PDB file of C-alpha atoms in Angstrom:
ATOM      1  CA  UNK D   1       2.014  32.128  26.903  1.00 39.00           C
ATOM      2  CA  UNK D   2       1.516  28.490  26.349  1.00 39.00           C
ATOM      3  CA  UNK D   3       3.677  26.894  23.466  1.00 44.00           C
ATOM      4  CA  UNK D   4       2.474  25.343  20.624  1.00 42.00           C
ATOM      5  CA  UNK D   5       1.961  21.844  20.295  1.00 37.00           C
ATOM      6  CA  UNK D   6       4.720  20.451  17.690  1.00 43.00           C
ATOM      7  CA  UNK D   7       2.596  18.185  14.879  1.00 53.00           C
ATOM      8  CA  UNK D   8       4.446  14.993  14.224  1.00 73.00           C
ATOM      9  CA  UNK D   9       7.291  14.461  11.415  1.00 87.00           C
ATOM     10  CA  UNK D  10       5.095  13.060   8.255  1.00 93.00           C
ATOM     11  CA  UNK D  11       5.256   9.655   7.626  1.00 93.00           C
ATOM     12  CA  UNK D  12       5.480   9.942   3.857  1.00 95.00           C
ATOM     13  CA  UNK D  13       6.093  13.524   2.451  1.00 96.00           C
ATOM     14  CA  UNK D  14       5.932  14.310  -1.318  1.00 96.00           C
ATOM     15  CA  UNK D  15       7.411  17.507  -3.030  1.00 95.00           C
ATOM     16  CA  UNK D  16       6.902  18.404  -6.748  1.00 96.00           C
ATOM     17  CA  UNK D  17       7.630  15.045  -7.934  1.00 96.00           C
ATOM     18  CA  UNK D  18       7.415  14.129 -11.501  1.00 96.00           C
ATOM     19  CA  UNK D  19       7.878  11.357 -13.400  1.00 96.00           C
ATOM     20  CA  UNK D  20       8.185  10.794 -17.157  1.00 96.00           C
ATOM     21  CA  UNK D  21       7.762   7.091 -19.227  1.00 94.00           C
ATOM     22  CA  UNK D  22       9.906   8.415 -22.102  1.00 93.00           C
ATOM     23  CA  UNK D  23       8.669  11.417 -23.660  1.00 94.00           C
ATOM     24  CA  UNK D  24       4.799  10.507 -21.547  1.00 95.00           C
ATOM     25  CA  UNK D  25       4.482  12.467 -18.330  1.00 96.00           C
ATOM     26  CA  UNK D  26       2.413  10.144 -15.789  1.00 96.00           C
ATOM     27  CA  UNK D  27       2.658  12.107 -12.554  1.00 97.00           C
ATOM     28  CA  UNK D  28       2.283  16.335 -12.793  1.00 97.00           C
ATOM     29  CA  UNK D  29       4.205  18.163  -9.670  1.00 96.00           C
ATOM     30  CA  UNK D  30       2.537  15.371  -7.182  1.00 97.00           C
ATOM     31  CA  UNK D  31       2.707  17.362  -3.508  1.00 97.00           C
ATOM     32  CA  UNK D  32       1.473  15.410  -0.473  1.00 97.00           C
ATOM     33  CA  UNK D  33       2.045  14.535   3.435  1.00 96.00           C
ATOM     34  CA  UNK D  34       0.486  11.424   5.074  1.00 96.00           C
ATOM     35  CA  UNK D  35       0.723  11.864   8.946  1.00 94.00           C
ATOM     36  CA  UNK D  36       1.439   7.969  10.790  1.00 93.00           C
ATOM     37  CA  UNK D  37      -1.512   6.271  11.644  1.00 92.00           C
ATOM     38  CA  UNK D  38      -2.911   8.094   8.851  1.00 94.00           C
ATOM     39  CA  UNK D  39      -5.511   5.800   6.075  1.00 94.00           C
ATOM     40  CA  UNK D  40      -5.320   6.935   2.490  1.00 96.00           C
ATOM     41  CA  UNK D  41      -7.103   5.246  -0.426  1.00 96.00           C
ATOM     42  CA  UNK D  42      -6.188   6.323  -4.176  1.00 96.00           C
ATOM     43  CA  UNK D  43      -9.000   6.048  -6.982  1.00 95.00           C
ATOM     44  CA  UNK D  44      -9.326   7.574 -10.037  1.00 94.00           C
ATOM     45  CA  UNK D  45      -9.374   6.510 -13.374  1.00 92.00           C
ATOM     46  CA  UNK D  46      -6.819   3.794 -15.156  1.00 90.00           C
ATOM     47  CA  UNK D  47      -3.383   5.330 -16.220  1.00 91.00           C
ATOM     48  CA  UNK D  48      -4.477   8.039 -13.832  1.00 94.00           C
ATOM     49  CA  UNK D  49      -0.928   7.563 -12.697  1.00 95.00           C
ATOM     50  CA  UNK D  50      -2.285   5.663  -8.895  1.00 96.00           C
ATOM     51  CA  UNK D  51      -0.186   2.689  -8.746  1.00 95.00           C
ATOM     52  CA  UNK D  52       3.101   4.913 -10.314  1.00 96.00           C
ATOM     53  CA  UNK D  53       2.753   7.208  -7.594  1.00 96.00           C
ATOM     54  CA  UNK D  54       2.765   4.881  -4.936  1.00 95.00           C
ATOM     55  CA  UNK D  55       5.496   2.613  -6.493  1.00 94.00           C
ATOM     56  CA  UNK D  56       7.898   5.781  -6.250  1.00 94.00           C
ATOM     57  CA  UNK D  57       7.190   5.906  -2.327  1.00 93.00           C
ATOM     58  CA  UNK D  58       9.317   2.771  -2.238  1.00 88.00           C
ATOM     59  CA  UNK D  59      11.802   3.270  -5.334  1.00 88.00           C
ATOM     60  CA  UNK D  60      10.191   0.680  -7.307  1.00 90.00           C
ATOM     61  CA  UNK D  61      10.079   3.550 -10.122  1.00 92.00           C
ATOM     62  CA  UNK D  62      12.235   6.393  -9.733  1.00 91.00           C
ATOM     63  CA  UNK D  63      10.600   9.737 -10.089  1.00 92.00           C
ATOM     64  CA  UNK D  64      12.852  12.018 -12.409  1.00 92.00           C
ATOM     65  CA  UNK D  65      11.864  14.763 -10.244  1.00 94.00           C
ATOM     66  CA  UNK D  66      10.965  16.020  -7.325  1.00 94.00           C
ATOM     67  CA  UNK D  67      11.754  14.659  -3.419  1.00 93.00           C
ATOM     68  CA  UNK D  68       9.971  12.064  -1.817  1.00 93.00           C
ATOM     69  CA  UNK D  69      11.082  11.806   2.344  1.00 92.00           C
ATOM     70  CA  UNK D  70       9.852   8.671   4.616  1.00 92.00           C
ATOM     71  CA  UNK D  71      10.308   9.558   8.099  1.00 88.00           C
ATOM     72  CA  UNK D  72      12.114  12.572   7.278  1.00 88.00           C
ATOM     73  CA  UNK D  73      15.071  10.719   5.386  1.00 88.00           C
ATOM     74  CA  UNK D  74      15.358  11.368   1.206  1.00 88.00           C
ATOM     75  CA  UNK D  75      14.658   8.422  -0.303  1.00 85.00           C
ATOM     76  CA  UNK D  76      15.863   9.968  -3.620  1.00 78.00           C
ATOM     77  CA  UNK D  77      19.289   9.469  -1.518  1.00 75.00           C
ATOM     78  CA  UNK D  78      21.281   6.309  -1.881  1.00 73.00           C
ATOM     79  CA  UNK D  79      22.578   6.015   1.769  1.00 76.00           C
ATOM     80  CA  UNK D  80      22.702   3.285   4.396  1.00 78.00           C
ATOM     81  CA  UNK D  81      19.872   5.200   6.109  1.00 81.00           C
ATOM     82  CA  UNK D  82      17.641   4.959   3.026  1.00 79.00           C
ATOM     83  CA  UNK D  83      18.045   1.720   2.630  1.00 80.00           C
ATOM     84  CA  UNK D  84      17.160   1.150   6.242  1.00 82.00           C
ATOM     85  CA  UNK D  85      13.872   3.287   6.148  1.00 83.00           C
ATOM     86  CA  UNK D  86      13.204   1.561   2.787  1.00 83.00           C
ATOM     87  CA  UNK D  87      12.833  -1.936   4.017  1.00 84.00           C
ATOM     88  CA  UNK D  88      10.195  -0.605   6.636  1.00 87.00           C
ATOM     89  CA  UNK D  89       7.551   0.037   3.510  1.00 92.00           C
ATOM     90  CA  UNK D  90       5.427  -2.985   2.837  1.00 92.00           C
ATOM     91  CA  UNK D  91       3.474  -3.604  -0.432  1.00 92.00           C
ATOM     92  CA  UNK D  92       1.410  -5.932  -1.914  1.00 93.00           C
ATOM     93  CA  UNK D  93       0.562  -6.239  -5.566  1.00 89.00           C
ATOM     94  CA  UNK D  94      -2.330  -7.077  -7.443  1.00 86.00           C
ATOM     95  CA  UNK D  95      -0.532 -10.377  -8.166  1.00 86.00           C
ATOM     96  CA  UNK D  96       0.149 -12.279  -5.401  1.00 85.00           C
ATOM     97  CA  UNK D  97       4.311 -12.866  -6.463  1.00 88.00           C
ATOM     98  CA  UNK D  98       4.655 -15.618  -3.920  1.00 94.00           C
ATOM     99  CA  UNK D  99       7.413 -18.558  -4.513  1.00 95.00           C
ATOM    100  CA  UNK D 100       5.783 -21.250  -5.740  1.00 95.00           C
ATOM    101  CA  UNK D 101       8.441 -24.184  -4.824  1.00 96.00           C
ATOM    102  CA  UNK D 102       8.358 -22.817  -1.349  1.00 96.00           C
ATOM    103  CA  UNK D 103       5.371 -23.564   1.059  1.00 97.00           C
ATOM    104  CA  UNK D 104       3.149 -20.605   2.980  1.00 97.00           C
ATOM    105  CA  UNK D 105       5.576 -20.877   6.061  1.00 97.00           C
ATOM    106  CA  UNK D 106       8.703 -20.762   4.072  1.00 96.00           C
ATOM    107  CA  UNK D 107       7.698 -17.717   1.851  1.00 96.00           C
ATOM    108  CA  UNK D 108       6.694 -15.796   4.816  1.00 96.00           C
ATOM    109  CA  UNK D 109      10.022 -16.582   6.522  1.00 96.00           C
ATOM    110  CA  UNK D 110      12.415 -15.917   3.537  1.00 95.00           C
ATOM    111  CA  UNK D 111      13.013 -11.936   3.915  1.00 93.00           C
ATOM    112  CA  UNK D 112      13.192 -11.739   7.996  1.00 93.00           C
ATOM    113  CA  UNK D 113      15.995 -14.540   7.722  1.00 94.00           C
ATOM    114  CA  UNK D 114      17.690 -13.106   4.449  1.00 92.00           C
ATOM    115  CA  UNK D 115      17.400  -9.359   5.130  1.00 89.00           C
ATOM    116  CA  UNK D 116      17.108  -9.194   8.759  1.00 87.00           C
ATOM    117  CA  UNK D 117      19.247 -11.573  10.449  1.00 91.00           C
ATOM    118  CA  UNK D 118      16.796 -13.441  12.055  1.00 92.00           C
ATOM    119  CA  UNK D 119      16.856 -17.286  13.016  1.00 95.00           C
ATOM    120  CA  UNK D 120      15.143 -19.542  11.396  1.00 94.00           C
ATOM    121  CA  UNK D 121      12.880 -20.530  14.507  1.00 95.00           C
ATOM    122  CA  UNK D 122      12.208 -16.678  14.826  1.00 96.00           C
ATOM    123  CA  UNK D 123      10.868 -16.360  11.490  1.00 96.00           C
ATOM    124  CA  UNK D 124       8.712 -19.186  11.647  1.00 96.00           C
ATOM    125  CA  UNK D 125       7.674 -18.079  14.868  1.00 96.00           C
ATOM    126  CA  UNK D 126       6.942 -14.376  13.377  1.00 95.00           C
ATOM    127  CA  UNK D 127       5.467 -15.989  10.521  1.00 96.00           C
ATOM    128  CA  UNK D 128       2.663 -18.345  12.508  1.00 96.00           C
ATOM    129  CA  UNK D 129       2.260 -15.256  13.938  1.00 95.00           C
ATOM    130  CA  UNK D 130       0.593 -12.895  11.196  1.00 94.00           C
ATOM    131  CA  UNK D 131      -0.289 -16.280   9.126  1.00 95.00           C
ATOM    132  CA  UNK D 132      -2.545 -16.350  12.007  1.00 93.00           C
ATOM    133  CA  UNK D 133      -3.525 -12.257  12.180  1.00 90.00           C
ATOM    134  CA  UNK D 134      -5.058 -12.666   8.593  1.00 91.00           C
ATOM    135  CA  UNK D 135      -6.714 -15.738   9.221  1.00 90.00           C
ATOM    136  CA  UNK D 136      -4.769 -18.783   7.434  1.00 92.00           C
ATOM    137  CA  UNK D 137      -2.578 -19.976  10.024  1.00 93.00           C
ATOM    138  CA  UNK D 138      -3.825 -23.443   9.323  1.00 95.00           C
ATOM    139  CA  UNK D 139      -2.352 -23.487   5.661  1.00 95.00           C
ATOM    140  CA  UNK D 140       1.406 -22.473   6.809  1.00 96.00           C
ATOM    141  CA  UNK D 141       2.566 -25.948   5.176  1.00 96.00           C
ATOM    142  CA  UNK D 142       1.277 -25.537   1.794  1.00 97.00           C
ATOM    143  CA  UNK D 143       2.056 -24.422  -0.841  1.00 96.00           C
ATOM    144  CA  UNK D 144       0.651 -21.754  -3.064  1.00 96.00           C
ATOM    145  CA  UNK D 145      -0.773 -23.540  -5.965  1.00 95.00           C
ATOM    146  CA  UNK D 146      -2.934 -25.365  -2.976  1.00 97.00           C
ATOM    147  CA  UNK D 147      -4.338 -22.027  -2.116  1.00 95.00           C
ATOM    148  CA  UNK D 148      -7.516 -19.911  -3.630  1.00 92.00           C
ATOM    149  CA  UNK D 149      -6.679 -16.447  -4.787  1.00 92.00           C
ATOM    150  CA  UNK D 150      -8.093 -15.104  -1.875  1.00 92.00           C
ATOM    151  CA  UNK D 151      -5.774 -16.979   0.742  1.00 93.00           C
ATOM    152  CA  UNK D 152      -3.193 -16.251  -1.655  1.00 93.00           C
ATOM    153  CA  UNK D 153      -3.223 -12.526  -1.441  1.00 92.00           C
ATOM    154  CA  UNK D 154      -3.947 -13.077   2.326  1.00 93.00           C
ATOM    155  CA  UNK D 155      -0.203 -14.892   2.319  1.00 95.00           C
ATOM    156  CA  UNK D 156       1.136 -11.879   0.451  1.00 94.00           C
ATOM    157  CA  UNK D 157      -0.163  -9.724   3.102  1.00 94.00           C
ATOM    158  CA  UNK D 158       1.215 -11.956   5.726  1.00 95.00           C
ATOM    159  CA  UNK D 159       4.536 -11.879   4.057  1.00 95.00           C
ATOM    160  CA  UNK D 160       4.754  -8.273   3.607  1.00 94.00           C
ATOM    161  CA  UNK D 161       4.247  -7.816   7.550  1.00 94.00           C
ATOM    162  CA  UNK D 162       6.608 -10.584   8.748  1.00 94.00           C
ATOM    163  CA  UNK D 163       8.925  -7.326   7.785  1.00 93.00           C
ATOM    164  CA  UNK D 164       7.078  -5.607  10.500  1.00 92.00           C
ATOM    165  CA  UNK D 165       6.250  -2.491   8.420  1.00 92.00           C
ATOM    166  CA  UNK D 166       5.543   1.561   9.437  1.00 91.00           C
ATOM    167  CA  UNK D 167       3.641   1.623   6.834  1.00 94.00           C
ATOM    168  CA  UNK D 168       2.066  -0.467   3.605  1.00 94.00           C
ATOM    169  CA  UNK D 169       1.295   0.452   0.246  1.00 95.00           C
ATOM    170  CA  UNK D 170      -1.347  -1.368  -1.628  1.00 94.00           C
ATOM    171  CA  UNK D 171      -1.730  -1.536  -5.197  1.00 93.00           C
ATOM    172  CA  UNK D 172      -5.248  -2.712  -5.946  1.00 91.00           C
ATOM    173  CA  UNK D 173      -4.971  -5.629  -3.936  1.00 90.00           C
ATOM    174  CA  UNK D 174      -8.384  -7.123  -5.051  1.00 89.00           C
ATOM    175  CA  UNK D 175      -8.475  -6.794  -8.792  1.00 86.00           C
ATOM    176  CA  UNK D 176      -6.738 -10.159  -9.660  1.00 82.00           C
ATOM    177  CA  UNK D 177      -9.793 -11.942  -7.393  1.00 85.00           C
ATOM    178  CA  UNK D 178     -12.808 -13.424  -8.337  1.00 84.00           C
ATOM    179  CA  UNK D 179     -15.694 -11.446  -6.379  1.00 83.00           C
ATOM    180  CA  UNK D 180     -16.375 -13.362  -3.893  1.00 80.00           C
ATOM    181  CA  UNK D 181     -12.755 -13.816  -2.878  1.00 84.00           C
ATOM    182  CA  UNK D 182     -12.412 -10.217  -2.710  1.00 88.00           C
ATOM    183  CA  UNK D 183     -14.616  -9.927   0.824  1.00 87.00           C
ATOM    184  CA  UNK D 184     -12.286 -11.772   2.872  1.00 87.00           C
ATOM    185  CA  UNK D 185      -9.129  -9.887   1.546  1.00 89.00           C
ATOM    186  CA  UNK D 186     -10.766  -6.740   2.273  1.00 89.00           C
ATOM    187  CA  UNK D 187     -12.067  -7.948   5.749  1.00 89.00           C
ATOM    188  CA  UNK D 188      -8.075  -8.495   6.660  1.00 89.00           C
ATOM    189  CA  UNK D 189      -6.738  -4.562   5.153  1.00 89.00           C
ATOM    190  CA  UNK D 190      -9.944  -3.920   7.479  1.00 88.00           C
ATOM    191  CA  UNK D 191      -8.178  -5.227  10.359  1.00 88.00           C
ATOM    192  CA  UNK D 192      -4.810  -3.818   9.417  1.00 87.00           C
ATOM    193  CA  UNK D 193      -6.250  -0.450   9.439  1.00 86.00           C
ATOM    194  CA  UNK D 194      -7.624  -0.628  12.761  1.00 85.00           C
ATOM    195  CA  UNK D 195      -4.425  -1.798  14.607  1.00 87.00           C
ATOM    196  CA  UNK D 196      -3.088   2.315  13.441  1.00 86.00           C
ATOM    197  CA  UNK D 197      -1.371   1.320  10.488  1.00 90.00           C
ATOM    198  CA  UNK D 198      -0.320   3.833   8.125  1.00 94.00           C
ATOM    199  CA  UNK D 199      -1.538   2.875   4.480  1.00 94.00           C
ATOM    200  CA  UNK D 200      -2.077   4.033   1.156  1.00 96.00           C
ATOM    201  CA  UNK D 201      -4.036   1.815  -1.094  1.00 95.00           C
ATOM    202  CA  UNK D 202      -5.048   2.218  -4.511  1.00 95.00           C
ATOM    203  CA  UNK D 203      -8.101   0.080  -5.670  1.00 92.00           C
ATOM    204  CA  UNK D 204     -11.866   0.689  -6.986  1.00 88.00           C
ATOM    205  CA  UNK D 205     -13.493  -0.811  -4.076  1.00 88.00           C
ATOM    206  CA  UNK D 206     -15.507   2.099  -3.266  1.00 89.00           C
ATOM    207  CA  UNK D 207     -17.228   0.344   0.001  1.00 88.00           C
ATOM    208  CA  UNK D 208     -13.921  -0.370   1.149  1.00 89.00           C
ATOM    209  CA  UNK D 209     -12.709   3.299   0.763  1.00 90.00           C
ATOM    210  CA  UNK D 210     -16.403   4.743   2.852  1.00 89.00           C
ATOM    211  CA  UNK D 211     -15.393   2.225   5.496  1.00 88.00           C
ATOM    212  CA  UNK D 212     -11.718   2.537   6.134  1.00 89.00           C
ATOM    213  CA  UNK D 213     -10.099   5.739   4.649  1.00 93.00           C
ATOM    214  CA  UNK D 214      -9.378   8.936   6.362  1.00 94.00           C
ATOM    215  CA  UNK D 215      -8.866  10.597   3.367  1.00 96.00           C
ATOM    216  CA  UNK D 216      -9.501   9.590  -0.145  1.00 96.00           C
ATOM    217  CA  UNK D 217      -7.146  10.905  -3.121  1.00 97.00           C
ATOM    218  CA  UNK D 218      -8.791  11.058  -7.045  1.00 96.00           C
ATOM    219  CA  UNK D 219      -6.461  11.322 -10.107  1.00 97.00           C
ATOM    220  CA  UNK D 220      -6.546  12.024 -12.528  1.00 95.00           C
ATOM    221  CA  UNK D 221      -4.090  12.627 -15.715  1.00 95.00           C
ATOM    222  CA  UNK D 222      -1.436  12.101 -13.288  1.00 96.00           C
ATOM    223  CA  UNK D 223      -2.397  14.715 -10.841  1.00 96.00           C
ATOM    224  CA  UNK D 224      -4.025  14.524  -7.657  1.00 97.00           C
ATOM    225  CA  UNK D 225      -7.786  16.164  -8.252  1.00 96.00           C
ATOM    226  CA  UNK D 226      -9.266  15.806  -4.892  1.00 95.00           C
ATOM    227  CA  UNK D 227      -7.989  15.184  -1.737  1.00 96.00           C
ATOM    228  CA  UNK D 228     -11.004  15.352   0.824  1.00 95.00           C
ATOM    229  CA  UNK D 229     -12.285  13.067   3.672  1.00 96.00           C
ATOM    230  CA  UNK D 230     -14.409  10.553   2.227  1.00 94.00           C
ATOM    231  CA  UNK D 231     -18.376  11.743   3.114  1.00 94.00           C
ATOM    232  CA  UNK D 232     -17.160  14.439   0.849  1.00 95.00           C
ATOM    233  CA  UNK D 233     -15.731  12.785  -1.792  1.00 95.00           C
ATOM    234  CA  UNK D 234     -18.442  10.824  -2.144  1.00 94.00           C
ATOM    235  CA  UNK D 235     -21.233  12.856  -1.398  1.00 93.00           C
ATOM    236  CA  UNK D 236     -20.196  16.005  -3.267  1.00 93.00           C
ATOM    237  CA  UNK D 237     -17.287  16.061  -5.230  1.00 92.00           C
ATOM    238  CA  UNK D 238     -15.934  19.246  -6.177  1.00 91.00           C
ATOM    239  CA  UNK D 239     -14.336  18.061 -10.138  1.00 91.00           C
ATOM    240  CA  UNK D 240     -16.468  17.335 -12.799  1.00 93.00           C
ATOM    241  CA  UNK D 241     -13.732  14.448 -13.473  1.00 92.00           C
ATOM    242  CA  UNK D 242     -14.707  12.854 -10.087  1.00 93.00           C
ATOM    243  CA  UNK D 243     -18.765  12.999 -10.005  1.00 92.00           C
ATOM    244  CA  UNK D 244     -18.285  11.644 -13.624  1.00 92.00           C
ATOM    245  CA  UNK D 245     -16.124   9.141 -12.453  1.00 92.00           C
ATOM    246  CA  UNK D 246     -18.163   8.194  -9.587  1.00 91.00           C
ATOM    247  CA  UNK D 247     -21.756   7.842 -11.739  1.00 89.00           C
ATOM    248  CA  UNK D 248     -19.668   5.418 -13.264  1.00 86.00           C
ATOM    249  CA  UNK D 249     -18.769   3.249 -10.724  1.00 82.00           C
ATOM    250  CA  UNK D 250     -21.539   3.493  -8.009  1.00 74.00           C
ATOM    251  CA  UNK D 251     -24.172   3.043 -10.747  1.00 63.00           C
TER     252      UNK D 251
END
């Protein structure tokens, strides 16, 4: 009798997690597994609860309840190992949070010095390296204010992989760009999710979310609504909350 093939430990699992702003309730029992490699996009509505549930993968809020495990390890669990699988989540913001005394190079080489030990020529090195994968590599020596928002948020991304990453949360990286920045940020998360990357990103940009997701998460009132591949989210959505949401923003 031949044995069954084992499927792979989730990358991110989520059980019954809940989490409260005061006496407000903005995520309801949230349960979900994202296999590595695996391409996730979050829409729905705003103060749907998106960006809060992917801030709690990384303990930037802390979900009252529930268990959230990266790689199998409890992140709910302050322990040397959590801390360890912790600094292997990238995320970028809307904002782009870089240093602004500090040039491109510098900014990108700050956390692999500081938090992992590395020499300064290795950072830089590192840094060059995926200044170059998202197209700036030119601009390492200046500084942000010399930037567009675009190439900003491109440094951002940069940054956030000089920590060489398992996987990268986005939360709506696009929103704080003027539209026709928004093509070239979306051309390098493109990229990113070719190379196998696992990443959840929340953000409107419907196009985006036809092109690159495997699976496309709507929420709504702090609970996941749909969870389908995206030709049938988009092409027949089984909530009334999501085809009303998407006659809003397709039309």
């Amino acid at each position: 009798m031949a044995q069954a093939v084992p499927r792979s430990r989730p990358a991110v699992e989520i059980q019954g997690m809940s989490k409260w702003y005061g006496a407000f309730q903005v995520l309801h029992d949230i349960d979900l597994s994202v296999q590595p490699g695996e391409r996730i996009v979050l829409c729905g509505p705003s103060g749907s609860g998106k960006s809060t549930l992917i801030r709690c993968i990384n303990r930037l809020e802390i979900a009252e309840q529930g268990r959230i495990l990266v790689e199998g390890c409890d992140l709910s669990k302050v322990t040397t190992q959590a801390v360890k699988v912790r600094r292997e989540i990238g995320m970028v913001f809307q904002h782009f949070n870089l240093f602004p005394h500090m040039s491109v190079l510098d900014n990108c080489s700050l956390a692999p010095t500081s938090v992992h030990g590395l020499s300064r020529k290795a950072a830089e090195e590192r840094a060059r390296h995926y200044l170059a994968k998202v197209g700036i590599e030119n601009q390492a020596d200046k500084y942000p204010s010399q930037l567009s928002g675009g190439q900003q948020q491109r440094v951002a991304i940069a940054r956030a992989l000089c920590m060489q990453p398992r996987i990268m949360l986005f939360d709506e990286p696009t929103s704080a760009l003027d539209p026709e920045m928004v093509s070239e940020v979306l051309d390098v998360l493109v990229k990113l999710a070719d190379s196998g990357m696992t990443m959840l990103c929340v953000t409107h940009e419907m196009g985006f979310a036809r092109q690159v997701a495997q699976r496309v998460l709507f929420l709504d009132g702090g609970r996941i609504v749909e969870d389908s591949p995206p030709e049938t989210f988009f092409n027949a959505p089984k909530s009334p909350r999501a085809q009303a949401f998407l006659t809003q923003i397709l039309h």
